């Protein structure tokens, strides 16, 4: 079956290409904000918004006008893509899938634009990547791109690094069946506890670098105050910008460590098990707890679950979510007796009915597996 798969590479544009990337990002942001303003004005005056086709017809006229003639300098498909993103945002808003579209800011940490594959305008040639308007760009060709390229998204990170994501349509072969099922209990002390007794450590990537991050962020704040006292704009303050990039690289390192860990673990789980059972966690609700919010954010449960779900679709496996209110930690996995709630400080308990001794998290993962398989048998 054909699936969409993205490949991410670091690119190394020269000075001219960097300038053109910045211009394209700026123009795409301008188009998005300009038509969002028109959309809002139209809705306020007539009770009806605009449409993608109406806005798309207005875009060529803007390129001819003297005030916005600079739009001709960049990739036209990137501008159309920005407009399509706005229309899609409104569609999702009216379907109650997300909030109202907001104006884009140039102060947002990650800046990007998207262009589409048309007439072989995107191609991989060894360690060079052909991109619209940019021409041949050097890139770190770390993996083979297979399938048909659909579009490319170029991103500039606050660390000053550039990356490209190529979305491809390709046939992905399913993993061999293992006739194995697993239950997973996600936690903070241990990132994941499996029903076979295996525990995966929570590496606490942010916490490990927290002390160093605080020190470097205090330096950044001092340099910002110093620039303000001297009346220098932060964009022109060289010491501030140098420190800002240093802090950004540290945040990027944490992000890369977490992404690598989650990708490897999710692939390992999908490869070795046909059915994966887990709780349907309300991560947003749990993040409202002041004492746990930082730890929950660091472990990235929701990201891990999303990776399991899309990889299960790719490779012919199943992910079953059980109700978040299912008392997995209260039930004895040996006899089924419900012993009631236990404080979080209780990591082991003995069933009062059959006297089995349980590790709290392993017992919960076994119950999650049993409930997931029960739900699967009913479908």
Short mmCIF file of C-alpha atoms in Angstrom, two decimals, residues 9-357:
data_model
loop_
_atom_site.label_atom_id
_atom_site.label_comp_id
_atom_site.label_asym_id
_atom_site.label_seq_id
_atom_site.Cartn_x
_atom_site.Cartn_y
_atom_site.Cartn_z
CA UNK A 9 18.06 16.28 5.95
CA UNK A 10 20.33 19.10 6.98
CA UNK A 11 21.15 21.45 4.11
CA UNK A 12 24.15 23.77 3.72
CA UNK A 13 23.07 26.75 1.58
CA UNK A 14 25.63 29.31 0.46
CA UNK A 15 25.25 33.00 1.33
CA UNK A 16 23.08 33.83 -1.69
CA UNK A 17 20.84 30.84 -1.04
CA UNK A 18 20.49 31.81 2.64
CA UNK A 19 19.32 35.28 1.60
CA UNK A 20 16.79 33.79 -0.84
CA UNK A 21 15.50 31.36 1.81
CA UNK A 22 14.98 34.28 4.22
CA UNK A 23 13.18 36.26 1.50
CA UNK A 24 10.93 33.32 0.65
CA UNK A 25 10.05 32.72 4.32
CA UNK A 26 9.25 36.42 4.71
CA UNK A 27 7.12 36.55 1.55
CA UNK A 28 5.22 33.38 2.49
CA UNK A 29 4.54 34.87 5.93
CA UNK A 30 3.40 38.17 4.36
CA UNK A 31 0.98 36.39 1.99
CA UNK A 32 -0.48 34.35 4.87
CA UNK A 33 -0.98 37.42 7.11
CA UNK A 34 -2.27 39.62 4.28
CA UNK A 35 -5.01 37.21 3.25
CA UNK A 36 -5.85 36.35 6.85
CA UNK A 37 -6.55 40.06 7.38
CA UNK A 38 -8.72 40.16 4.23
CA UNK A 39 -10.52 36.99 5.37
CA UNK A 40 -11.26 38.49 8.81
CA UNK A 41 -12.41 41.80 7.30
CA UNK A 42 -14.72 40.02 4.84
CA UNK A 43 -16.23 37.93 7.63
CA UNK A 44 -16.78 41.02 9.83
CA UNK A 45 -18.46 43.00 7.02
CA UNK A 46 -20.50 40.32 5.22
CA UNK A 47 -20.67 37.39 7.63
CA UNK A 48 -18.83 35.27 5.06
CA UNK A 49 -15.15 34.56 4.67
CA UNK A 50 -13.19 34.22 1.45
CA UNK A 51 -12.12 31.02 -0.31
CA UNK A 52 -8.82 29.63 -1.52
CA UNK A 53 -9.77 30.19 -5.18
CA UNK A 54 -10.73 33.84 -4.60
CA UNK A 55 -7.48 34.55 -2.79
CA UNK A 56 -5.44 32.59 -5.35
CA UNK A 57 -6.87 34.76 -8.14
CA UNK A 58 -5.79 37.93 -6.27
CA UNK A 59 -2.19 36.76 -5.76
CA UNK A 60 -0.91 37.36 -9.36
CA UNK A 61 -2.27 40.93 -9.24
CA UNK A 62 -0.26 41.61 -6.07
CA UNK A 63 2.96 40.70 -7.92
CA UNK A 64 2.22 43.32 -10.58
CA UNK A 65 1.46 46.12 -8.09
CA UNK A 66 4.44 48.34 -7.32
CA UNK A 67 4.10 48.05 -3.52
CA UNK A 68 4.32 44.25 -3.55
CA UNK A 69 6.29 43.59 -6.75
CA UNK A 70 9.06 41.99 -4.63
CA UNK A 71 6.86 38.88 -4.38
CA UNK A 72 8.13 38.00 -7.89
CA UNK A 73 11.64 37.35 -6.53
CA UNK A 74 10.70 34.15 -4.68
CA UNK A 75 9.21 30.74 -5.50
CA UNK A 76 5.59 31.25 -6.61
CA UNK A 77 4.59 27.74 -5.47
CA UNK A 78 5.73 28.59 -1.93
CA UNK A 79 3.32 31.55 -1.90
CA UNK A 80 0.46 29.39 -3.18
CA UNK A 81 1.27 26.79 -0.52
CA UNK A 82 1.12 29.45 2.19
CA UNK A 83 -2.30 30.47 0.92
CA UNK A 84 -3.45 26.83 0.86
CA UNK A 85 -2.27 26.41 4.47
CA UNK A 86 -4.45 29.37 5.46
CA UNK A 87 -7.51 27.91 3.71
CA UNK A 88 -6.89 24.52 5.35
CA UNK A 89 -6.59 26.23 8.76
CA UNK A 90 -10.01 27.82 8.32
CA UNK A 91 -11.49 24.48 7.21
CA UNK A 92 -10.16 22.80 10.36
CA UNK A 93 -11.40 25.74 12.46
CA UNK A 94 -14.96 25.44 11.13
CA UNK A 95 -14.80 21.66 11.68
CA UNK A 96 -13.79 22.42 15.31
CA UNK A 97 -10.45 20.66 14.89
CA UNK A 98 -8.31 23.64 15.96
CA UNK A 99 -8.54 27.26 17.03
CA UNK A 100 -8.95 30.31 14.84
CA UNK A 101 -5.97 30.97 12.51
CA UNK A 102 -3.51 33.46 14.02
CA UNK A 103 -1.10 35.86 12.36
CA UNK A 104 2.42 34.52 11.83
CA UNK A 105 5.34 36.28 13.52
CA UNK A 106 8.94 36.57 12.38
CA UNK A 107 9.91 36.12 16.04
CA UNK A 108 8.67 32.52 16.05
CA UNK A 109 11.69 30.23 16.70
CA UNK A 110 11.33 27.96 13.64
CA UNK A 111 10.64 29.69 10.32
CA UNK A 112 9.69 27.70 7.22
CA UNK A 113 8.08 27.58 3.81
CA UNK A 114 6.75 24.72 1.67
CA UNK A 115 7.07 24.14 -2.06
CA UNK A 116 5.62 21.39 -4.26
CA UNK A 117 7.11 19.04 -6.81
CA UNK A 118 6.31 20.30 -10.34
CA UNK A 119 8.15 19.33 -13.55
CA UNK A 120 11.18 17.82 -11.82
CA UNK A 121 11.90 21.00 -9.81
CA UNK A 122 12.92 18.91 -6.75
CA UNK A 123 15.54 16.19 -7.25
CA UNK A 124 18.34 14.42 -5.39
CA UNK A 125 21.71 14.29 -7.16
CA UNK A 126 24.30 12.64 -4.90
CA UNK A 127 25.07 15.12 -2.12
CA UNK A 128 23.22 17.92 -3.93
CA UNK A 129 19.51 18.66 -3.67
CA UNK A 130 17.76 20.59 -6.42
CA UNK A 131 15.15 23.02 -5.04
CA UNK A 132 12.97 25.64 -6.81
CA UNK A 133 14.72 29.02 -7.21
CA UNK A 134 17.58 27.89 -4.95
CA UNK A 135 19.10 25.55 -7.52
CA UNK A 136 21.59 22.92 -6.28
CA UNK A 137 22.01 22.95 -2.49
CA UNK A 138 24.54 20.86 -0.57
CA UNK A 139 22.92 18.50 1.94
CA UNK A 140 23.80 15.63 4.28
CA UNK A 141 22.53 12.66 2.28
CA UNK A 142 22.12 10.29 5.25
CA UNK A 143 19.47 7.98 3.75
CA UNK A 144 18.15 6.98 0.35
CA UNK A 145 14.98 8.72 -0.77
CA UNK A 146 12.66 6.25 -2.45
CA UNK A 147 9.25 6.85 -3.97
CA UNK A 148 7.75 9.90 -5.61
CA UNK A 149 8.60 13.30 -4.09
CA UNK A 150 5.45 15.33 -3.38
CA UNK A 151 6.73 18.44 -1.63
CA UNK A 152 9.62 19.94 0.29
CA UNK A 153 9.57 22.06 3.45
CA UNK A 154 12.63 24.21 4.16
CA UNK A 155 13.11 25.22 7.80
CA UNK A 156 15.48 27.61 9.53
CA UNK A 157 16.10 26.83 13.20
CA UNK A 158 17.10 29.42 15.83
CA UNK A 159 20.53 27.77 16.04
CA UNK A 160 21.14 29.02 12.48
CA UNK A 161 20.92 25.53 10.94
CA UNK A 162 18.81 24.76 7.86
CA UNK A 163 16.84 21.57 7.27
CA UNK A 164 14.64 20.22 4.50
CA UNK A 165 11.82 17.67 4.85
CA UNK A 166 10.93 15.76 1.70
CA UNK A 167 7.46 14.21 1.70
CA UNK A 168 7.38 11.14 -0.55
CA UNK A 169 4.74 8.68 -1.66
CA UNK A 170 6.13 5.18 -1.57
CA UNK A 171 5.23 1.56 -1.03
CA UNK A 172 6.19 0.43 2.46
CA UNK A 173 6.58 -3.29 3.08
CA UNK A 174 4.90 -4.63 6.22
CA UNK A 175 6.97 -6.20 9.00
CA UNK A 176 6.71 -10.00 9.41
CA UNK A 177 4.06 -11.16 11.90
CA UNK A 178 5.40 -12.19 15.31
CA UNK A 179 2.13 -13.43 16.92
CA UNK A 180 3.09 -11.39 19.97
CA UNK A 181 1.07 -8.87 21.99
CA UNK A 182 2.33 -6.36 24.54
CA UNK A 183 0.80 -4.01 27.11
CA UNK A 184 2.51 -0.68 27.86
CA UNK A 185 2.10 1.46 30.96
CA UNK A 186 3.62 4.91 30.40
CA UNK A 187 5.04 6.68 33.41
CA UNK A 188 7.44 9.33 34.71
CA UNK A 189 9.75 7.30 36.94
CA UNK A 190 10.17 4.77 34.11
CA UNK A 191 9.21 6.00 30.65
CA UNK A 192 7.52 2.71 29.70
CA UNK A 193 6.83 -0.50 31.61
CA UNK A 194 5.95 -3.53 29.46
CA UNK A 195 3.72 -6.45 30.39
CA UNK A 196 6.69 -8.83 29.96
CA UNK A 197 8.39 -7.10 32.92
CA UNK A 198 10.80 -4.96 30.88
CA UNK A 199 11.26 -1.34 31.96
CA UNK A 200 12.58 1.50 29.80
CA UNK A 201 14.36 4.27 31.66
CA UNK A 202 13.13 7.86 31.47
CA UNK A 203 16.32 9.56 30.32
CA UNK A 204 15.19 13.02 31.51
CA UNK A 205 16.95 14.80 28.67
CA UNK A 206 15.83 18.29 29.71
CA UNK A 207 16.50 17.74 33.42
CA UNK A 208 20.07 16.58 32.75
CA UNK A 209 20.88 19.82 30.93
CA UNK A 210 18.70 22.07 33.10
CA UNK A 211 21.53 23.48 35.24
CA UNK A 212 23.64 24.39 32.21
CA UNK A 213 20.58 25.76 30.38
CA UNK A 214 19.69 28.04 33.30
CA UNK A 215 23.23 29.42 33.42
CA UNK A 216 23.33 30.16 29.68
CA UNK A 217 19.82 31.66 29.69
CA UNK A 218 20.83 34.02 32.53
CA UNK A 219 23.76 35.13 30.36
CA UNK A 220 21.30 35.73 27.52
CA UNK A 221 19.09 37.88 29.77
CA UNK A 222 22.07 39.95 30.95
CA UNK A 223 23.18 40.58 27.39
CA UNK A 224 19.64 41.62 26.44
CA UNK A 225 19.57 44.15 29.32
CA UNK A 226 23.03 45.45 28.38
CA UNK A 227 21.95 45.96 24.76
CA UNK A 228 18.80 47.74 25.94
CA UNK A 229 20.83 50.11 28.15
CA UNK A 230 23.09 50.96 25.22
CA UNK A 231 20.06 51.49 22.97
CA UNK A 232 21.07 48.73 20.56
CA UNK A 233 18.40 46.70 18.79
CA UNK A 234 18.62 43.02 19.74
CA UNK A 235 18.81 42.01 16.08
CA UNK A 236 21.99 44.08 15.77
CA UNK A 237 23.51 43.15 19.15
CA UNK A 238 26.25 40.68 18.17
CA UNK A 239 26.96 39.37 21.67
CA UNK A 240 23.26 38.80 22.30
CA UNK A 241 22.79 36.99 18.99
CA UNK A 242 25.86 34.82 19.64
CA UNK A 243 24.50 33.78 23.05
CA UNK A 244 20.99 33.27 21.62
CA UNK A 245 22.37 30.78 19.08
CA UNK A 246 24.28 28.98 21.85
CA UNK A 247 21.09 28.53 23.92
CA UNK A 248 19.17 27.45 20.82
CA UNK A 249 21.80 24.78 20.04
CA UNK A 250 21.38 23.39 23.56
CA UNK A 251 17.60 23.20 23.18
CA UNK A 252 18.09 21.60 19.78
CA UNK A 253 20.40 18.97 21.26
CA UNK A 254 17.74 18.01 23.83
CA UNK A 255 15.12 17.82 21.08
CA UNK A 256 17.34 15.60 18.92
CA UNK A 257 18.13 13.26 21.84
CA UNK A 258 14.43 12.86 22.65
CA UNK A 259 13.45 12.35 18.99
CA UNK A 260 16.13 9.69 18.50
CA UNK A 261 15.08 7.86 21.68
CA UNK A 262 11.36 7.87 20.79
CA UNK A 263 11.95 6.78 17.19
CA UNK A 264 14.17 3.85 18.14
CA UNK A 265 11.85 2.65 20.92
CA UNK A 266 8.64 2.92 18.86
CA UNK A 267 10.22 1.08 15.90
CA UNK A 268 11.48 -1.67 18.21
CA UNK A 269 8.00 -2.12 19.74
CA UNK A 270 6.27 -2.22 16.34
CA UNK A 271 8.83 -4.60 14.85
CA UNK A 272 8.55 -7.17 17.67
CA UNK A 273 4.81 -7.10 18.44
CA UNK A 274 1.64 -7.41 16.34
CA UNK A 275 -0.71 -5.88 18.93
CA UNK A 276 0.20 -3.00 21.25
CA UNK A 277 -2.21 -2.13 24.07
CA UNK A 278 -1.96 1.13 26.02
CA UNK A 279 -4.04 3.67 27.94
CA UNK A 280 -5.70 6.61 26.20
CA UNK A 281 -3.95 9.26 28.30
CA UNK A 282 -5.33 12.79 28.69
CA UNK A 283 -1.94 14.48 28.41
CA UNK A 284 -3.38 18.02 28.11
CA UNK A 285 -5.38 17.56 31.29
CA UNK A 286 -2.40 16.11 33.16
CA UNK A 287 -0.23 19.05 32.07
CA UNK A 288 -2.44 21.33 34.20
CA UNK A 289 -0.94 19.75 37.30
CA UNK A 290 1.81 22.22 38.31
CA UNK A 291 3.86 19.56 40.08
CA UNK A 292 3.93 17.14 37.15
CA UNK A 293 3.69 19.41 34.08
CA UNK A 294 7.46 19.80 33.60
CA UNK A 295 8.14 16.05 33.93
CA UNK A 296 5.25 15.12 31.61
CA UNK A 297 6.46 17.61 29.01
CA UNK A 298 9.96 16.13 29.16
CA UNK A 299 8.86 12.50 28.58
CA UNK A 300 6.70 13.32 25.48
CA UNK A 301 4.07 10.60 25.87
CA UNK A 302 1.82 12.01 23.16
CA UNK A 303 4.66 12.03 20.62
CA UNK A 304 5.50 8.42 21.41
CA UNK A 305 1.86 7.36 21.01
CA UNK A 306 1.57 9.18 17.66
CA UNK A 307 4.71 7.43 16.40
CA UNK A 308 3.33 4.04 17.43
CA UNK A 309 0.02 4.77 15.66
CA UNK A 310 1.43 5.83 12.29
CA UNK A 311 4.10 3.11 12.28
CA UNK A 312 1.43 0.51 13.10
CA UNK A 313 -0.51 1.63 9.99
CA UNK A 314 2.63 1.48 7.86
CA UNK A 315 3.76 -1.96 8.94
CA UNK A 316 0.44 -3.79 9.40
CA UNK A 317 0.30 -3.81 13.22
CA UNK A 318 -2.45 -2.73 15.67
CA UNK A 319 -2.50 -0.19 18.48
CA UNK A 320 -5.42 -0.58 20.91
CA UNK A 321 -6.22 2.18 23.39
CA UNK A 322 -8.17 1.32 26.52
CA UNK A 323 -10.29 3.78 28.48
CA UNK A 324 -8.23 6.21 30.58
CA UNK A 325 -10.48 5.48 33.58
CA UNK A 326 -9.83 1.73 33.48
CA UNK A 327 -8.42 0.84 36.98
CA UNK A 328 -5.32 -0.97 35.66
CA UNK A 329 -3.25 -0.31 38.79
CA UNK A 330 -6.02 -1.44 41.18
CA UNK A 331 -6.77 -4.89 39.75
CA UNK A 332 -4.76 -7.99 40.65
CA UNK A 333 -3.47 -9.40 37.36
CA UNK A 334 -3.35 -12.92 38.89
CA UNK A 335 -6.91 -13.33 40.22
CA UNK A 336 -8.78 -10.24 38.99
CA UNK A 337 -9.62 -8.90 42.47
CA UNK A 338 -9.98 -5.10 42.59
CA UNK A 339 -8.05 -3.98 45.65
CA UNK A 340 -8.86 -0.25 45.41
CA UNK A 341 -6.65 2.79 44.89
CA UNK A 342 -3.07 2.92 46.08
CA UNK A 343 -1.09 6.13 46.69
CA UNK A 344 1.60 6.87 44.09
CA UNK A 345 4.24 6.27 46.76
CA UNK A 346 3.19 2.58 46.90
CA UNK A 347 5.30 0.86 44.22
CA UNK A 348 4.57 -2.74 45.32
CA UNK A 349 1.46 -4.25 46.88
CA UNK A 350 0.08 -7.65 47.91
CA UNK A 351 -3.35 -8.81 46.76
CA UNK A 352 -5.54 -9.37 49.88
CA UNK A 353 -7.42 -12.16 48.07
CA UNK A 354 -4.74 -14.39 46.47
CA UNK A 355 -1.70 -12.87 48.27
CA UNK A 356 0.23 -12.32 45.03
CA UNK A 357 2.96 -9.68 45.26
#
